[in-house]
Amino acid sequence: MERSSFGTAPGGQPVEVYTLTNRQGMEARVTNYGGILLSLRVPDRDGRFDDVVLGYDALADYVADSPYFGALVGRYGNRIARGRFTLDGRQYTLATNNGVNHLHGGLKGFDKVVWTAAPFENDQGMGLVLTYVSPDGEEGYPGTLTARVTYTLTADNALVFDYHSTTDSPTPVNLTQHSYFNLAGDGQRDILDHVVTFNADRFVPIDATSIPLGPLRDVTGTPFDFRRPTAIGARIQQDDEQLRNGIGYDHSLVLDKGGQPGALTLAAHVLEPTTGRVMEVHTTEPGMQFYSGNFLDGTLKGKRGAVYHHRFGFALETQHLPDSPNQPAFPSTILRPGEEYRSRTLYRFSVSGA
Ligand code: BGC
């Protein structure tokens, strides 16, 4: 595995880039700053390799202003309403960084810390174990949380994320990966023609601040029904309260787990028709945030001079449902001492119509 310097984090720690490769030529570059997936090169139907994730060339750009490009998100992916929750009768106040709400771990979430990285190679492929110990009280969270995330690039073109955590005090945990994909390659155009299929028959409706609003909704008859292959852009302009509240798709889908909570199941299938690239998402998580890159507006200059305009990338963030610490009807995200948090998501790449 190749390893090189990616500069120095604001705290003075040296930051590295690790290049994972497999026999088929797939390549993932990962830095231990925020666990960011910097690039992911996968073949199209003609065997041409392109980078299918958005991001920057330099560490300074990630530090200065990044909408979580490629990052590991924690302690809590998505929002916690007003940055407040009660646990075992005690009220906790978290950093608020998204209007009045807490988003993606706060002001300095897991996407902005330097992880300890240990490269490995085994019969599954090659990868990196990233470890971070989040101190008690960080961003307002209770307990010392030891997080370990393993990235593995497999021989069959999958990038696997294995998450593990333990704590010394009860705390919410909801880790995810925030890569923005554009399977056409190099983030050169919008993602509206990508054809997606989601294994979800319900979604979490949200208010105008993206906090869950009322009970889970059936996708039937709504622009959120992706149970059959449908272009992302097919209904995104519809006059729909939920699309207005999300400014497009920015919603958590409740995955159909076939009656087996925690099982590794297919959550999403994505086809980019011009290149034939296919990405499948498999996860043990109950939910997946589908974000259609609504806040990209052409102000961020990405890799190799790319300008990321509106909806030039989409994210499929596998995780628990938003605001779970305040939503008793949602699966619990509370980790207690003596328990282990474990979660697996894999993104597998192939081609169609070769
Ligand atoms: C959120 C969006 C947010 C984006 C980038 C997504 O997970 O749901 O609302 O803009 O991350 O921060």
PDB file of N, CA, C and O in Angstrom, residues 193-240:
ATOM      1  N   ASP A 193     -29.711  12.157 -13.993  1.00  0.00           N
ATOM      2  CA  ASP A 193     -29.999  11.013 -14.872  1.00  0.00           C
ATOM      3  C   ASP A 193     -29.618   9.666 -14.258  1.00  0.00           C
ATOM      4  O   ASP A 193     -29.881   8.625 -14.867  1.00  0.00           O
ATOM      5  N   HIS A 194     -28.965   9.683 -13.116  1.00  0.00           N
ATOM      6  CA  HIS A 194     -28.665   8.402 -12.457  1.00  0.00           C
ATOM      7  C   HIS A 194     -29.991   7.707 -12.128  1.00  0.00           C
ATOM      8  O   HIS A 194     -30.909   8.335 -11.589  1.00  0.00           O
ATOM      9  N   VAL A 195     -30.056   6.423 -12.453  1.00  0.00           N
ATOM     10  CA  VAL A 195     -31.283   5.663 -12.208  1.00  0.00           C
ATOM     11  C   VAL A 195     -31.100   4.875 -10.906  1.00  0.00           C
ATOM     12  O   VAL A 195     -30.177   4.065 -10.795  1.00  0.00           O
ATOM     13  N   VAL A 196     -31.951   5.165  -9.938  1.00  0.00           N
ATOM     14  CA  VAL A 196     -31.772   4.531  -8.631  1.00  0.00           C
ATOM     15  C   VAL A 196     -32.952   3.630  -8.276  1.00  0.00           C
ATOM     16  O   VAL A 196     -34.087   3.869  -8.701  1.00  0.00           O
ATOM     17  N   THR A 197     -32.655   2.609  -7.516  1.00  0.00           N
ATOM     18  CA  THR A 197     -33.677   1.735  -6.942  1.00  0.00           C
ATOM     19  C   THR A 197     -33.370   1.634  -5.452  1.00  0.00           C
ATOM     20  O   THR A 197     -32.230   1.322  -5.090  1.00  0.00           O
ATOM     21  N   PHE A 198     -34.342   1.960  -4.629  1.00  0.00           N
ATOM     22  CA  PHE A 198     -34.132   1.894  -3.184  1.00  0.00           C
ATOM     23  C   PHE A 198     -35.082   0.870  -2.581  1.00  0.00           C
ATOM     24  O   PHE A 198     -36.273   0.843  -2.910  1.00  0.00           O
ATOM     25  N   ASN A 199     -34.532   0.100  -1.685  1.00  0.00           N
ATOM     26  CA  ASN A 199     -35.313  -0.942  -1.040  1.00  0.00           C
ATOM     27  C   ASN A 199     -35.983  -0.368   0.216  1.00  0.00           C
ATOM     28  O   ASN A 199     -35.639  -0.728   1.336  1.00  0.00           O
ATOM     29  N   ALA A 200     -36.914   0.554  -0.028  1.00  0.00           N
ATOM     30  CA  ALA A 200     -37.526   1.274   1.098  1.00  0.00           C
ATOM     31  C   ALA A 200     -38.969   1.581   0.767  1.00  0.00           C
ATOM     32  O   ALA A 200     -39.242   2.190  -0.268  1.00  0.00           O
ATOM     33  N   ASP A 201     -39.876   1.189   1.639  1.00  0.00           N
ATOM     34  CA  ASP A 201     -41.269   1.540   1.386  1.00  0.00           C
ATOM     35  C   ASP A 201     -41.802   2.617   2.323  1.00  0.00           C
ATOM     36  O   ASP A 201     -42.959   3.012   2.226  1.00  0.00           O
ATOM     37  N   ARG A 202     -40.928   3.132   3.173  1.00  0.00           N
ATOM     38  CA  ARG A 202     -41.324   4.279   4.012  1.00  0.00           C
ATOM     39  C   ARG A 202     -40.174   5.276   4.077  1.00  0.00           C
ATOM     40  O   ARG A 202     -39.016   4.911   3.844  1.00  0.00           O
ATOM     41  N   PHE A 203     -40.494   6.502   4.421  1.00  0.00           N
ATOM     42  CA  PHE A 203     -39.447   7.503   4.624  1.00  0.00           C
ATOM     43  C   PHE A 203     -39.825   8.393   5.797  1.00  0.00           C
ATOM     44  O   PHE A 203     -40.969   8.362   6.278  1.00  0.00           O
ATOM     45  N   VAL A 204     -38.848   9.169   6.256  1.00  0.00           N
ATOM     46  CA  VAL A 204     -39.065  10.054   7.391  1.00  0.00           C
ATOM     47  C   VAL A 204     -39.426  11.444   6.856  1.00  0.00           C
ATOM     48  O   VAL A 204     -38.586  12.111   6.265  1.00  0.00           O
ATOM     49  N   PRO A 205     -40.686  11.874   7.034  1.00  0.00           N
ATOM     50  CA  PRO A 205     -41.032  13.233   6.605  1.00  0.00           C
ATOM     51  C   PRO A 205     -40.331  14.250   7.505  1.00  0.00           C
ATOM     52  O   PRO A 205     -40.107  13.984   8.689  1.00  0.00           O
ATOM     53  N   ILE A 206     -39.977  15.392   6.932  1.00  0.00           N
ATOM     54  CA  ILE A 206     -39.236  16.398   7.705  1.00  0.00           C
ATOM     55  C   ILE A 206     -39.919  17.761   7.632  1.00  0.00           C
ATOM     56  O   ILE A 206     -40.645  18.054   6.688  1.00  0.00           O
ATOM     57  N   ASP A 207     -39.631  18.572   8.654  1.00  0.00           N
ATOM     58  CA  ASP A 207     -40.115  19.958   8.622  1.00  0.00           C
ATOM     59  C   ASP A 207     -39.099  20.818   7.853  1.00  0.00           C
ATOM     60  O   ASP A 207     -38.123  20.301   7.317  1.00  0.00           O
ATOM     61  N   ALA A 208     -39.323  22.128   7.842  1.00  0.00           N
ATOM     62  CA  ALA A 208     -38.459  23.000   7.038  1.00  0.00           C
ATOM     63  C   ALA A 208     -37.044  23.119   7.608  1.00  0.00           C
ATOM     64  O   ALA A 208     -36.151  23.651   6.951  1.00  0.00           O
ATOM     65  N   THR A 209     -36.812  22.610   8.847  1.00  0.00           N
ATOM     66  CA  THR A 209     -35.444  22.582   9.369  1.00  0.00           C
ATOM     67  C   THR A 209     -34.890  21.159   9.344  1.00  0.00           C
ATOM     68  O   THR A 209     -33.907  20.857  10.013  1.00  0.00           O
ATOM     69  N   SER A 210     -35.556  20.281   8.584  1.00  0.00           N
ATOM     70  CA  SER A 210     -35.104  18.902   8.370  1.00  0.00           C
ATOM     71  C   SER A 210     -35.173  18.017   9.609  1.00  0.00           C
ATOM     72  O   SER A 210     -34.430  17.041   9.735  1.00  0.00           O
ATOM     73  N   ILE A 211     -36.092  18.366  10.504  1.00  0.00           N
ATOM     74  CA  ILE A 211     -36.321  17.535  11.697  1.00  0.00           C
ATOM     75  C   ILE A 211     -37.561  16.676  11.429  1.00  0.00           C
ATOM     76  O   ILE A 211     -38.520  17.147  10.809  1.00  0.00           O
ATOM     77  N   PRO A 212     -37.546  15.396  11.860  1.00  0.00           N
ATOM     78  CA  PRO A 212     -38.693  14.524  11.612  1.00  0.00           C
ATOM     79  C   PRO A 212     -40.021  15.160  12.017  1.00  0.00           C
ATOM     80  O   PRO A 212     -40.125  15.807  13.062  1.00  0.00           O
ATOM     81  N   LEU A 213     -40.999  14.951  11.121  1.00  0.00           N
ATOM     82  CA  LEU A 213     -42.307  15.580  11.264  1.00  0.00           C
ATOM     83  C   LEU A 213     -43.358  14.477  11.231  1.00  0.00           C
ATOM     84  O   LEU A 213     -43.674  13.972  10.166  1.00  0.00           O
ATOM     85  N   GLY A 214     -43.829  14.096  12.390  1.00  0.00           N
ATOM     86  CA  GLY A 214     -44.902  13.107  12.434  1.00  0.00           C
ATOM     87  C   GLY A 214     -44.437  11.714  12.081  1.00  0.00           C
ATOM     88  O   GLY A 214     -43.246  11.457  11.942  1.00  0.00           O
ATOM     89  N   PRO A 215     -45.416  10.808  11.946  1.00  0.00           N
ATOM     90  CA  PRO A 215     -45.082   9.397  11.740  1.00  0.00           C
ATOM     91  C   PRO A 215     -44.421   9.132  10.388  1.00  0.00           C
ATOM     92  O   PRO A 215     -44.518   9.940   9.471  1.00  0.00           O
ATOM     93  N   LEU A 216     -43.752   7.994  10.285  1.00  0.00           N
ATOM     94  CA  LEU A 216     -43.129   7.565   9.028  1.00  0.00           C
ATOM     95  C   LEU A 216     -44.192   7.539   7.949  1.00  0.00           C
ATOM     96  O   LEU A 216     -45.349   7.218   8.212  1.00  0.00           O
ATOM     97  N   ARG A 217     -43.807   7.867   6.719  1.00  0.00           N
ATOM     98  CA  ARG A 217     -44.776   7.867   5.620  1.00  0.00           C
ATOM     99  C   ARG A 217     -44.484   6.779   4.615  1.00  0.00           C
ATOM    100  O   ARG A 217     -43.326   6.492   4.312  1.00  0.00           O
ATOM    101  N   ASP A 218     -45.571   6.245   4.090  1.00  0.00           N
ATOM    102  CA  ASP A 218     -45.503   5.275   2.997  1.00  0.00           C
ATOM    103  C   ASP A 218     -45.043   6.025   1.740  1.00  0.00           C
ATOM    104  O   ASP A 218     -45.529   7.130   1.479  1.00  0.00           O
ATOM    105  N   VAL A 219     -44.144   5.424   0.969  1.00  0.00           N
ATOM    106  CA  VAL A 219     -43.658   6.105  -0.248  1.00  0.00           C
ATOM    107  C   VAL A 219     -44.654   6.022  -1.405  1.00  0.00           C
ATOM    108  O   VAL A 219     -44.538   6.776  -2.377  1.00  0.00           O
ATOM    109  N   THR A 220     -45.629   5.131  -1.293  1.00  0.00           N
ATOM    110  CA  THR A 220     -46.570   4.915  -2.401  1.00  0.00           C
ATOM    111  C   THR A 220     -47.223   6.221  -2.846  1.00  0.00           C
ATOM    112  O   THR A 220     -47.745   6.972  -2.017  1.00  0.00           O
ATOM    113  N   GLY A 221     -47.141   6.498  -4.148  1.00  0.00           N
ATOM    114  CA  GLY A 221     -47.781   7.682  -4.691  1.00  0.00           C
ATOM    115  C   GLY A 221     -47.028   8.974  -4.414  1.00  0.00           C
ATOM    116  O   GLY A 221     -47.553  10.057  -4.645  1.00  0.00           O
ATOM    117  N   THR A 222     -45.803   8.885  -3.886  1.00  0.00           N
ATOM    118  CA  THR A 222     -45.010  10.086  -3.598  1.00  0.00           C
ATOM    119  C   THR A 222     -43.737  10.061  -4.460  1.00  0.00           C
ATOM    120  O   THR A 222     -43.364   9.016  -4.994  1.00  0.00           O
ATOM    121  N   PRO A 223     -43.059  11.203  -4.571  1.00  0.00           N
ATOM    122  CA  PRO A 223     -41.783  11.226  -5.303  1.00  0.00           C
ATOM    123  C   PRO A 223     -40.673  10.459  -4.587  1.00  0.00           C
ATOM    124  O   PRO A 223     -39.541  10.423  -5.056  1.00  0.00           O
ATOM    125  N   PHE A 224     -41.010   9.841  -3.451  1.00  0.00           N
ATOM    126  CA  PHE A 224     -40.022   9.083  -2.675  1.00  0.00           C
ATOM    127  C   PHE A 224     -40.107   7.587  -2.948  1.00  0.00           C
ATOM    128  O   PHE A 224     -39.423   6.798  -2.323  1.00  0.00           O
ATOM    129  N   ASP A 225     -40.964   7.224  -3.898  1.00  0.00           N
ATOM    130  CA  ASP A 225     -41.102   5.807  -4.244  1.00  0.00           C
ATOM    131  C   ASP A 225     -40.060   5.450  -5.307  1.00  0.00           C
ATOM    132  O   ASP A 225     -40.237   5.743  -6.490  1.00  0.00           O
ATOM    133  N   PHE A 226     -38.972   4.851  -4.880  1.00  0.00           N
ATOM    134  CA  PHE A 226     -37.905   4.406  -5.782  1.00  0.00           C
ATOM    135  C   PHE A 226     -37.813   2.886  -5.759  1.00  0.00           C
ATOM    136  O   PHE A 226     -36.739   2.326  -5.934  1.00  0.00           O
ATOM    137  N   ARG A 227     -38.944   2.219  -5.528  1.00  0.00           N
ATOM    138  CA  ARG A 227     -38.892   0.760  -5.450  1.00  0.00           C
ATOM    139  C   ARG A 227     -38.693   0.131  -6.820  1.00  0.00           C
ATOM    140  O   ARG A 227     -38.308  -1.024  -6.918  1.00  0.00           O
ATOM    141  N   ARG A 228     -38.991   0.907  -7.882  1.00  0.00           N
ATOM    142  CA  ARG A 228     -38.628   0.500  -9.240  1.00  0.00           C
ATOM    143  C   ARG A 228     -37.609   1.502  -9.759  1.00  0.00           C
ATOM    144  O   ARG A 228     -37.665   2.680  -9.371  1.00  0.00           O
ATOM    145  N   PRO A 229     -36.716   1.050 -10.673  1.00  0.00           N
ATOM    146  CA  PRO A 229     -35.661   1.943 -11.154  1.00  0.00           C
ATOM    147  C   PRO A 229     -36.235   3.262 -11.692  1.00  0.00           C
ATOM    148  O   PRO A 229     -37.117   3.245 -12.561  1.00  0.00           O
ATOM    149  N   THR A 230     -35.767   4.380 -11.158  1.00  0.00           N
ATOM    150  CA  THR A 230     -36.287   5.703 -11.521  1.00  0.00           C
ATOM    151  C   THR A 230     -35.128   6.695 -11.499  1.00  0.00           C
ATOM    152  O   THR A 230     -34.284   6.648 -10.596  1.00  0.00           O
ATOM    153  N   ALA A 231     -35.118   7.589 -12.483  1.00  0.00           N
ATOM    154  CA  ALA A 231     -34.074   8.616 -12.488  1.00  0.00           C
ATOM    155  C   ALA A 231     -34.261   9.546 -11.289  1.00  0.00           C
ATOM    156  O   ALA A 231     -35.398   9.896 -10.938  1.00  0.00           O
ATOM    157  N   ILE A 232     -33.146   9.958 -10.698  1.00  0.00           N
ATOM    158  CA  ILE A 232     -33.228  10.871  -9.551  1.00  0.00           C
ATOM    159  C   ILE A 232     -34.021  12.116  -9.930  1.00  0.00           C
ATOM    160  O   ILE A 232     -34.823  12.635  -9.153  1.00  0.00           O
ATOM    161  N   GLY A 233     -33.817  12.579 -11.168  1.00  0.00           N
ATOM    162  CA  GLY A 233     -34.446  13.833 -11.595  1.00  0.00           C
ATOM    163  C   GLY A 233     -35.887  13.712 -12.046  1.00  0.00           C
ATOM    164  O   GLY A 233     -36.544  14.725 -12.306  1.00  0.00           O
ATOM    165  N   ALA A 234     -36.410  12.472 -12.122  1.00  0.00           N
ATOM    166  CA  ALA A 234     -37.738  12.289 -12.735  1.00  0.00           C
ATOM    167  C   ALA A 234     -38.834  13.097 -12.033  1.00  0.00           C
ATOM    168  O   ALA A 234     -39.736  13.600 -12.679  1.00  0.00           O
ATOM    169  N   ARG A 235     -38.740  13.220 -10.710  1.00  0.00           N
ATOM    170  CA  ARG A 235     -39.831  13.872  -9.981  1.00  0.00           C
ATOM    171  C   ARG A 235     -39.340  14.970  -9.046  1.00  0.00           C
ATOM    172  O   ARG A 235     -40.112  15.536  -8.270  1.00  0.00           O
ATOM    173  N   ILE A 236     -38.024  15.270  -9.148  1.00  0.00           N
ATOM    174  CA  ILE A 236     -37.431  16.171  -8.141  1.00  0.00           C
ATOM    175  C   ILE A 236     -38.015  17.585  -8.192  1.00  0.00           C
ATOM    176  O   ILE A 236     -37.978  18.318  -7.197  1.00  0.00           O
ATOM    177  N   GLN A 237     -38.608  17.954  -9.343  1.00  0.00           N
ATOM    178  CA  GLN A 237     -39.196  19.304  -9.467  1.00  0.00           C
ATOM    179  C   GLN A 237     -40.671  19.325  -9.088  1.00  0.00           C
ATOM    180  O   GLN A 237     -41.298  20.384  -9.193  1.00  0.00           O
ATOM    181  N   GLN A 238     -41.222  18.198  -8.695  1.00  0.00           N
ATOM    182  CA  GLN A 238     -42.660  18.192  -8.380  1.00  0.00           C
ATOM    183  C   GLN A 238     -42.976  19.138  -7.225  1.00  0.00           C
ATOM    184  O   GLN A 238     -42.150  19.373  -6.351  1.00  0.00           O
ATOM    185  N   ASP A 239     -44.194  19.647  -7.265  1.00  0.00           N
ATOM    186  CA  ASP A 239     -44.641  20.527  -6.201  1.00  0.00           C
ATOM    187  C   ASP A 239     -45.090  19.641  -5.042  1.00  0.00           C
ATOM    188  O   ASP A 239     -46.206  19.145  -5.026  1.00  0.00           O
ATOM    189  N   ASP A 240     -44.186  19.417  -4.113  1.00  0.00           N
ATOM    190  CA  ASP A 240     -44.421  18.459  -3.046  1.00  0.00           C
ATOM    191  C   ASP A 240     -43.866  19.065  -1.760  1.00  0.00           C
ATOM    192  O   ASP A 240     -42.729  19.551  -1.745  1.00  0.00           O
TER     193      ASP A 240
END
